[in-house]
C-alpha positions as a Markdown table, in Angstrom:
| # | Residue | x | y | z |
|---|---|---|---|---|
| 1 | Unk | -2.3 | -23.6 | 16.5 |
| 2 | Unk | -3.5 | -26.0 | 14.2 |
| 3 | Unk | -2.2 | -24.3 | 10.8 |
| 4 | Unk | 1.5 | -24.0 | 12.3 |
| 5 | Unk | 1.7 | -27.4 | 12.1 |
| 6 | Unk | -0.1 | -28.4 | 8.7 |
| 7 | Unk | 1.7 | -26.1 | 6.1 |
| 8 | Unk | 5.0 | -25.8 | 5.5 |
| 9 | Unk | 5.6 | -22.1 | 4.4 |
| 10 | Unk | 6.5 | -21.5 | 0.3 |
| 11 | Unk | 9.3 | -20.1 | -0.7 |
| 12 | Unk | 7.9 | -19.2 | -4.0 |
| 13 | Unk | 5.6 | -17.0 | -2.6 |
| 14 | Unk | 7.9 | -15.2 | 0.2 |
| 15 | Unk | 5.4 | -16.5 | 2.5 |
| 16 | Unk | 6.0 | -15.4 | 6.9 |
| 17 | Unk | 3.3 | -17.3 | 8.9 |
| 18 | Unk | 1.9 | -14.5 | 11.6 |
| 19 | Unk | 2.3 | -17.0 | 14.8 |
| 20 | Unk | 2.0 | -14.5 | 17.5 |
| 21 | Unk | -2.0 | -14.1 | 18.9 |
| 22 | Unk | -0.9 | -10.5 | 20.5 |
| 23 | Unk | 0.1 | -9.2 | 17.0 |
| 24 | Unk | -2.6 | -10.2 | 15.3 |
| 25 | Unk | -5.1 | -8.6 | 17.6 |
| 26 | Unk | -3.3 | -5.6 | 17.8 |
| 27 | Unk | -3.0 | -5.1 | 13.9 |
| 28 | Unk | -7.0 | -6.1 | 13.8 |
| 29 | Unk | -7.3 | -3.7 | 17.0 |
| 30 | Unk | -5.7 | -0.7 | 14.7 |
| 31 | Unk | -8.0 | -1.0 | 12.1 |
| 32 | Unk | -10.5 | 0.8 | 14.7 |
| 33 | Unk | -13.4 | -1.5 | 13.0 |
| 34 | Unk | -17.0 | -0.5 | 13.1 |
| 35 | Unk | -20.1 | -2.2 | 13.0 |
| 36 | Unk | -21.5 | -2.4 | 9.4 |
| 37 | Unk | -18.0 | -1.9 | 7.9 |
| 38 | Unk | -16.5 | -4.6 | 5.3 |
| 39 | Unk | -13.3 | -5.9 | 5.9 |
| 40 | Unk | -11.0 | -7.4 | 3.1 |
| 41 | Unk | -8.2 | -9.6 | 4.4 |
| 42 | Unk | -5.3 | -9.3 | 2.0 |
| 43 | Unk | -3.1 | -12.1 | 1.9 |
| 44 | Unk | -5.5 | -14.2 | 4.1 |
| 45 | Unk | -2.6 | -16.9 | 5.0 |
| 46 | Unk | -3.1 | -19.1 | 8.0 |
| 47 | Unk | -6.3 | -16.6 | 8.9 |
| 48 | Unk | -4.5 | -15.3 | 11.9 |
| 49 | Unk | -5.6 | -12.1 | 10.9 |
| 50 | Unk | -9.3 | -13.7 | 9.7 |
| 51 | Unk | -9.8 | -15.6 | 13.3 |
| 52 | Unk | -10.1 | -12.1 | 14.9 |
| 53 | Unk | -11.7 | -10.1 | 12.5 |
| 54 | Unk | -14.8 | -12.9 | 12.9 |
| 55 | Unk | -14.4 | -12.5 | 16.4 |
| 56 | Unk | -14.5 | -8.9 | 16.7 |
| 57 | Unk | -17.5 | -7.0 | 18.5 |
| 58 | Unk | -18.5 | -5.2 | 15.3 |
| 59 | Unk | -19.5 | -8.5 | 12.8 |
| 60 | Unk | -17.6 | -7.2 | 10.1 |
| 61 | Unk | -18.2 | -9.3 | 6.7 |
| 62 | Unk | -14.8 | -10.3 | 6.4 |
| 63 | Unk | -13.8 | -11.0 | 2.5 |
| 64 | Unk | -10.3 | -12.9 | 2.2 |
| 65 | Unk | -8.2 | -13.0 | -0.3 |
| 66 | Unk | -5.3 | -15.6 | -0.9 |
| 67 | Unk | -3.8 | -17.2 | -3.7 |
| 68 | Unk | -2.1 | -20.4 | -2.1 |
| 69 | Unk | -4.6 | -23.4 | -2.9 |
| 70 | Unk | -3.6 | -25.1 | 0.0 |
| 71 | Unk | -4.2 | -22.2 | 2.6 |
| 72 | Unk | -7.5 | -20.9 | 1.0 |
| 73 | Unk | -8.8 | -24.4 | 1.8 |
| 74 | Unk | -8.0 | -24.2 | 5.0 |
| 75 | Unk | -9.4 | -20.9 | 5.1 |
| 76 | Unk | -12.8 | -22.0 | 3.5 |
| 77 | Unk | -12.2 | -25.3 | 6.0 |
| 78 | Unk | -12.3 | -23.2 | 9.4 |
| 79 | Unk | -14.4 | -20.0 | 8.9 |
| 80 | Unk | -16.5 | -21.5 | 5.1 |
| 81 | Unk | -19.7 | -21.5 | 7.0 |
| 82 | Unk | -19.9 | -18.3 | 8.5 |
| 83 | Unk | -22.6 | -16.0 | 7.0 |
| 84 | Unk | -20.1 | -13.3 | 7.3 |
| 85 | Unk | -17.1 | -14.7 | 5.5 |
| 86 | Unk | -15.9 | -15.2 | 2.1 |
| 87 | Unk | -13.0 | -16.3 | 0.3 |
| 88 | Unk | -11.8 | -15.2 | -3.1 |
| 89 | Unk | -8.6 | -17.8 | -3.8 |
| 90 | Unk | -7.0 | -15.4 | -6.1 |
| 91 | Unk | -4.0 | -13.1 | -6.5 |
| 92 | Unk | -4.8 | -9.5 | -5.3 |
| 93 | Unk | -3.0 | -7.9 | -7.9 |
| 94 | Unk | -5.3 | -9.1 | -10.7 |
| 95 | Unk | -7.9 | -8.5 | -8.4 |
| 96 | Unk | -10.4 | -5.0 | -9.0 |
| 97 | Unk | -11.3 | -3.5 | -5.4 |
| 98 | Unk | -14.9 | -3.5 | -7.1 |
| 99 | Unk | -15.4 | -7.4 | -7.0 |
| 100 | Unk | -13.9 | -7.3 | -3.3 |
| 101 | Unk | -16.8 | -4.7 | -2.6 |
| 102 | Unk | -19.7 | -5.1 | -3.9 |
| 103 | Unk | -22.5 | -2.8 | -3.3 |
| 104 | Unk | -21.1 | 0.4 | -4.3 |
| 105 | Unk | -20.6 | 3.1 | -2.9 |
| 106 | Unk | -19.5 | 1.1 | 0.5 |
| 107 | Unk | -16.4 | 1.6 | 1.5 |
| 108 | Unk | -14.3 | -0.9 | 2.9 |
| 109 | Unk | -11.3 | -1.4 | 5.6 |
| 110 | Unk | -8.3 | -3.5 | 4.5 |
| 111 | Unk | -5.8 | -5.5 | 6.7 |
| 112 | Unk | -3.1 | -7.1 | 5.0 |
| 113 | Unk | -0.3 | -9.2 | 6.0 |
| 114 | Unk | 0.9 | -10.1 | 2.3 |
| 115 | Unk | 4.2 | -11.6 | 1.4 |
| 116 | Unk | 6.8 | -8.3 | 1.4 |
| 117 | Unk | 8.6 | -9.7 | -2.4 |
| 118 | Unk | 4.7 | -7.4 | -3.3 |
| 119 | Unk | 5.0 | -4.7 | -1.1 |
| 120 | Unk | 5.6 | -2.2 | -4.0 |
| 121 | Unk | 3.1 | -3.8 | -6.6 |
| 122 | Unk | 0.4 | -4.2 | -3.4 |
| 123 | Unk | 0.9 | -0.4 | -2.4 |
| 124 | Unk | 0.3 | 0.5 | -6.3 |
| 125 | Unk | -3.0 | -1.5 | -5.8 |
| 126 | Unk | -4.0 | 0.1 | -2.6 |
| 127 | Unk | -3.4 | 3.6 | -4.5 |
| 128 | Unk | -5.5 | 2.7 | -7.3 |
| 129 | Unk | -8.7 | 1.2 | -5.0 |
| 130 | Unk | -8.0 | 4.2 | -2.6 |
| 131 | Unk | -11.6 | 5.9 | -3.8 |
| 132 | Unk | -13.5 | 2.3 | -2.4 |
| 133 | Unk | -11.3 | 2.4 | 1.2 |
| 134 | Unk | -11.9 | 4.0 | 4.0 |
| 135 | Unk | -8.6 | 3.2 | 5.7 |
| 136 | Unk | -5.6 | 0.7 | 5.8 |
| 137 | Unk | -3.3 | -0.9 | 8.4 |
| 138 | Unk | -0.7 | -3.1 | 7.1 |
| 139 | Unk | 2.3 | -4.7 | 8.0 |
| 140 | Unk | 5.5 | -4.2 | 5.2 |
| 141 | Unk | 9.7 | -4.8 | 6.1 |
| 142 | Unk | 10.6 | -1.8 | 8.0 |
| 143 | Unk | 12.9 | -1.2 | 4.9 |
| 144 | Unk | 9.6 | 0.0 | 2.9 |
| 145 | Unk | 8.2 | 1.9 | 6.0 |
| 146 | Unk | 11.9 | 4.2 | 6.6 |
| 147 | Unk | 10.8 | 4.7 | 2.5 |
| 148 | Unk | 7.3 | 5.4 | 2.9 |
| 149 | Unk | 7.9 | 8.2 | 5.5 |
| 150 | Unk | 11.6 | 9.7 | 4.2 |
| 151 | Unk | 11.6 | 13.1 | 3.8 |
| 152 | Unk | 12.9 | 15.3 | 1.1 |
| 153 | Unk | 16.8 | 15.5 | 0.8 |
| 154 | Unk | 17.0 | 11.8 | 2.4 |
| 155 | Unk | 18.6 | 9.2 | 0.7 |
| 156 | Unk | 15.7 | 6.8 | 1.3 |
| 157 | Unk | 13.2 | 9.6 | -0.2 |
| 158 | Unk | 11.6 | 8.4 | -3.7 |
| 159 | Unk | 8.9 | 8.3 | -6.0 |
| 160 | Unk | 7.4 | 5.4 | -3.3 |
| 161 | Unk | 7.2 | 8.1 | -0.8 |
| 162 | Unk | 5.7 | 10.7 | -3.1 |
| 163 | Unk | 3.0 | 8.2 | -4.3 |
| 164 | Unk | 2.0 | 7.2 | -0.6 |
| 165 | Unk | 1.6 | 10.8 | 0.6 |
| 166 | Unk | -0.1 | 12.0 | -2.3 |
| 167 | Unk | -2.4 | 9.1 | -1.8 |
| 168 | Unk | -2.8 | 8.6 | 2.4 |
| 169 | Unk | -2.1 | 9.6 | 5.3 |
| 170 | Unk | 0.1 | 7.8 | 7.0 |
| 171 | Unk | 0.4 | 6.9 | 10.5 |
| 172 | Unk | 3.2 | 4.7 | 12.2 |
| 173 | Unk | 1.3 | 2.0 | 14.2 |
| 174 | Unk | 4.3 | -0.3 | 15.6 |
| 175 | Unk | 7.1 | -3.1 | 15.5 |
| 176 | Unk | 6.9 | -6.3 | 14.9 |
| 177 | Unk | 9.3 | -8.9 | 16.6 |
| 178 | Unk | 10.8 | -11.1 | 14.1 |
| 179 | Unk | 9.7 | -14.5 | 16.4 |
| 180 | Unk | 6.4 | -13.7 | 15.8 |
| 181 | Unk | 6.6 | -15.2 | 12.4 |
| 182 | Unk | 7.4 | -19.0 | 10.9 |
| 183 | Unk | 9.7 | -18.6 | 9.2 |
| 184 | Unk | 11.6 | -15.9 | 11.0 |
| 185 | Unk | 12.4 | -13.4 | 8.4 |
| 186 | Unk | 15.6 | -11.6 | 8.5 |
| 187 | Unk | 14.0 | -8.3 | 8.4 |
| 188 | Unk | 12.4 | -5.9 | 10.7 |
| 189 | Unk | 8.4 | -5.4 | 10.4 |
| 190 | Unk | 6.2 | -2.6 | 11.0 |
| 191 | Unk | 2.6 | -1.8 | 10.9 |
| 192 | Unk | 1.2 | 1.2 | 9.7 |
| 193 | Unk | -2.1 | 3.0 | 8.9 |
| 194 | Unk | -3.0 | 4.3 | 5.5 |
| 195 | Unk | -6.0 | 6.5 | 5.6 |
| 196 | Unk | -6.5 | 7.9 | 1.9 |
| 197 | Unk | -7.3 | 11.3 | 1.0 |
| 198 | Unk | -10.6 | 12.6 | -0.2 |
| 199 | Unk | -9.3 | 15.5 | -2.2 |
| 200 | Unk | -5.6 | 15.8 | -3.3 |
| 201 | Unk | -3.4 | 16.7 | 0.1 |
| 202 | Unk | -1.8 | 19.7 | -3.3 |
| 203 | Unk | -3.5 | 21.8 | -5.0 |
| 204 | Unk | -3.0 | 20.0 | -8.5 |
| 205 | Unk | -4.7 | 20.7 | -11.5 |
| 206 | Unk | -4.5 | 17.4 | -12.8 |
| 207 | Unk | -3.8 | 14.1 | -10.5 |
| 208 | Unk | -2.6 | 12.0 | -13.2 |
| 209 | Unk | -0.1 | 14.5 | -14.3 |
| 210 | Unk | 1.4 | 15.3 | -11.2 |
| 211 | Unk | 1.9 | 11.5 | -10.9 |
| 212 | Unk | 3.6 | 11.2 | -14.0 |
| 213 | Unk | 6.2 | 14.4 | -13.8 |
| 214 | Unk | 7.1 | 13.1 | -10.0 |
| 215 | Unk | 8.3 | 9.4 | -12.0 |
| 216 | Unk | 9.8 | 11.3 | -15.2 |
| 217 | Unk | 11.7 | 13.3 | -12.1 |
| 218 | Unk | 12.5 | 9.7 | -10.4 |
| 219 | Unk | 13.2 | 7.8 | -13.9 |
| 220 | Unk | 17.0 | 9.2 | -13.1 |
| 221 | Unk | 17.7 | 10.2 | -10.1 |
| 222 | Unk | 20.9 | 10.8 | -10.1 |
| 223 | Unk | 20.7 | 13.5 | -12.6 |
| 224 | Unk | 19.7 | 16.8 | -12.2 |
| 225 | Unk | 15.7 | 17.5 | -11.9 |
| 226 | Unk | 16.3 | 19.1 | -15.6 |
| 227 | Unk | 17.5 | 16.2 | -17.2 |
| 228 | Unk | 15.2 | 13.5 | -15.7 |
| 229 | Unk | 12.0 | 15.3 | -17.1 |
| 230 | Unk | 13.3 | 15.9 | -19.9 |
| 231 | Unk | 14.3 | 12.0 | -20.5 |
| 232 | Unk | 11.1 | 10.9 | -19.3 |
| 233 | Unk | 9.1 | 13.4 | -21.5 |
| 234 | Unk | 7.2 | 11.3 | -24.0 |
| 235 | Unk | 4.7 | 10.9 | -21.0 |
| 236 | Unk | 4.8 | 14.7 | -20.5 |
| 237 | Unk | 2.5 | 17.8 | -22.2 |
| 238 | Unk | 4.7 | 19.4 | -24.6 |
| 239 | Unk | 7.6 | 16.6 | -24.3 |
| 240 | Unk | 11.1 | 17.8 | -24.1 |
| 241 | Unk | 10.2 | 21.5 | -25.1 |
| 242 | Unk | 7.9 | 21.9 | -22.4 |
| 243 | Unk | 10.6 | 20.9 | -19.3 |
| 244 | Unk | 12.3 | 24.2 | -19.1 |
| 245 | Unk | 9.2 | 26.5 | -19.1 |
| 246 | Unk | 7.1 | 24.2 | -16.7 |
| 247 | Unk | 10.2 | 24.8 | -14.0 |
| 248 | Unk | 10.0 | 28.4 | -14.6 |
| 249 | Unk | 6.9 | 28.6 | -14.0 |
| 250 | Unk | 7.3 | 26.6 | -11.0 |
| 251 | Unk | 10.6 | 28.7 | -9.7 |
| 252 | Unk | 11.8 | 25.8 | -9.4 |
| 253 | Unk | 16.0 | 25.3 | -9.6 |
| 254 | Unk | 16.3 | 23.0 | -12.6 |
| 255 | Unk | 19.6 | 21.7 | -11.3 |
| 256 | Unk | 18.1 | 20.3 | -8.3 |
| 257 | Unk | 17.5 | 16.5 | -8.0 |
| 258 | Unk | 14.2 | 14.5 | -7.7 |
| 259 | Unk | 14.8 | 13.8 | -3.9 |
| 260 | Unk | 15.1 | 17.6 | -2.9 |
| 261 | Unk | 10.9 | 17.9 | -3.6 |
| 262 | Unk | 8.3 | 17.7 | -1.7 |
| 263 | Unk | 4.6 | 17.6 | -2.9 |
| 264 | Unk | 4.3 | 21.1 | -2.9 |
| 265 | Unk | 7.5 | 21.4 | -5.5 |
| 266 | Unk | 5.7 | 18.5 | -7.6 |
| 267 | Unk | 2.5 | 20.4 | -7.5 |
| 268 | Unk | 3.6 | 23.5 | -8.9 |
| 269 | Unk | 5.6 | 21.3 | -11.2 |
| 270 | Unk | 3.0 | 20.0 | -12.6 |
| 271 | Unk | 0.7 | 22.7 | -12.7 |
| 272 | Unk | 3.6 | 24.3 | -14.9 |
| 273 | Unk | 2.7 | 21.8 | -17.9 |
| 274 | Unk | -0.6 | 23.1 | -17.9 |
């Protein structure tokens, strides 16, 4: 390919270079695209993801999205004169989902391939733009995926995994070989769908609440369940006075820690500040 050759990957930016062809289709294969639908390419790169998205049976309108001046003219270089394509040089983080999708209410499929140094700040965007996207398949360190899935009592469970699941569905897609990328990182990959929810997965009374008690409950996590909310209560109902009741009503042990909940616990939790 002509891109392994011209760029030289930055450190600065924790860029990977996705080499391997087979990957690439089978990431833009996962995202199960359908004709009409846009497509935003997150963390367009080399456009090894880009290539096949504007070669794909459906004739997605591919928006791409990189903030490297030298790859996003290489990008508007190879694919700038398809009707289909378009290039925001930009970081996606300062980004709103809105300018990415114009048109409302479309909703939109994203791919992303994004430097892992922003998995956590990219999956905090993803969670706020969740209402314009229909689904998600992206590739993060396998680190952040043993995370994303954990389950309660795990040492790996936190307040990542109980944003992601209040947020998506997710699905497990498959491993990437680290000799698919240039540099080879020293980390495993893996690629996994996202497919938001409609309606909260809980029954919560207020979203943003239950969002808040599950990172008071996180803030210190290795004190008991009692102790972290009550910390963390300035961005509670009732602050500090309010803790003791809301895990009452709850019937929830307050000397558990944050780890030992599942949504369910964190949606009675919440609902107990009400």
């Amino acid at each position: 390919m002509e891109e392994k050759r011209r760029f030289r990957p930055s450190r600065k930016l924790g860029q990977n270079f996705l080499i391997d062809t087979q990957v690439a289709r089978r990431i833009v294969g996962a995202a199960a695209i359908e004709p009409g639908e846009p497509v935003i390419d997150i963390g367009a790169g080399t456009g090894a993801l880009t290539r096949h998205l504007l070669e794909h049976p459906s004739n997605p309108r591919v928006t791409a999205v990189e903030i490297d001046k030298r790859l996003a003219e290489e990008l508007e270089r190879r694919f700038g004169d398809g009707s289909r394509f378009e290039l925001v040089r930009a970081d996606i983080l300062r980004v709103p989902v809105d300018r990415l999708l114009p048109g409302a209410p479309a909703q939109g499929v994203v791919l992303t391939n994004a430097p892992y140094s922003i998995s956590g700040a990219l999956l905090r965007w993803l969670m706020q733009a969740a209402p314009r996207i229909d689904r998600i398949v992206a590739m993060f360190q396998e680190e952040v995926i043993e995370r994303i899935l954990a389950e309660p009592g795990n040492k790996t469970y936190a307040m990542l995994t109980v944003a992601c699941r209040f947020h998506f569905r997710v699905e497990r897609c498959f491993s990437v070989h680290a000799g698919a990328f240039r540099p080879r990182p020293r980390v495993e990959s893996t690629v996994i769908r996202l497919i938001p929810h409609r309606t909260p997965p809980v029954a919560v009374v207020d979203s943003g609440l239950f969002m808040s008690v599950a990172r008071a409950a996180f803030s210190q996590r290795r004190k008991t369940l009692r102790n972290s909310l009550r910390a963390g209560a300035k961005s509670l109902p009732g602050g500090a006075e309010a803790v003791d009741r809301a895990l009452e009503r709850a019937g929830i042990d307050p000397g558990l820690r944050a780890e030992m909940l599942d949504l369910d616990d964190y949606a009675r939790l919440a609902n107990g500040f009400g």
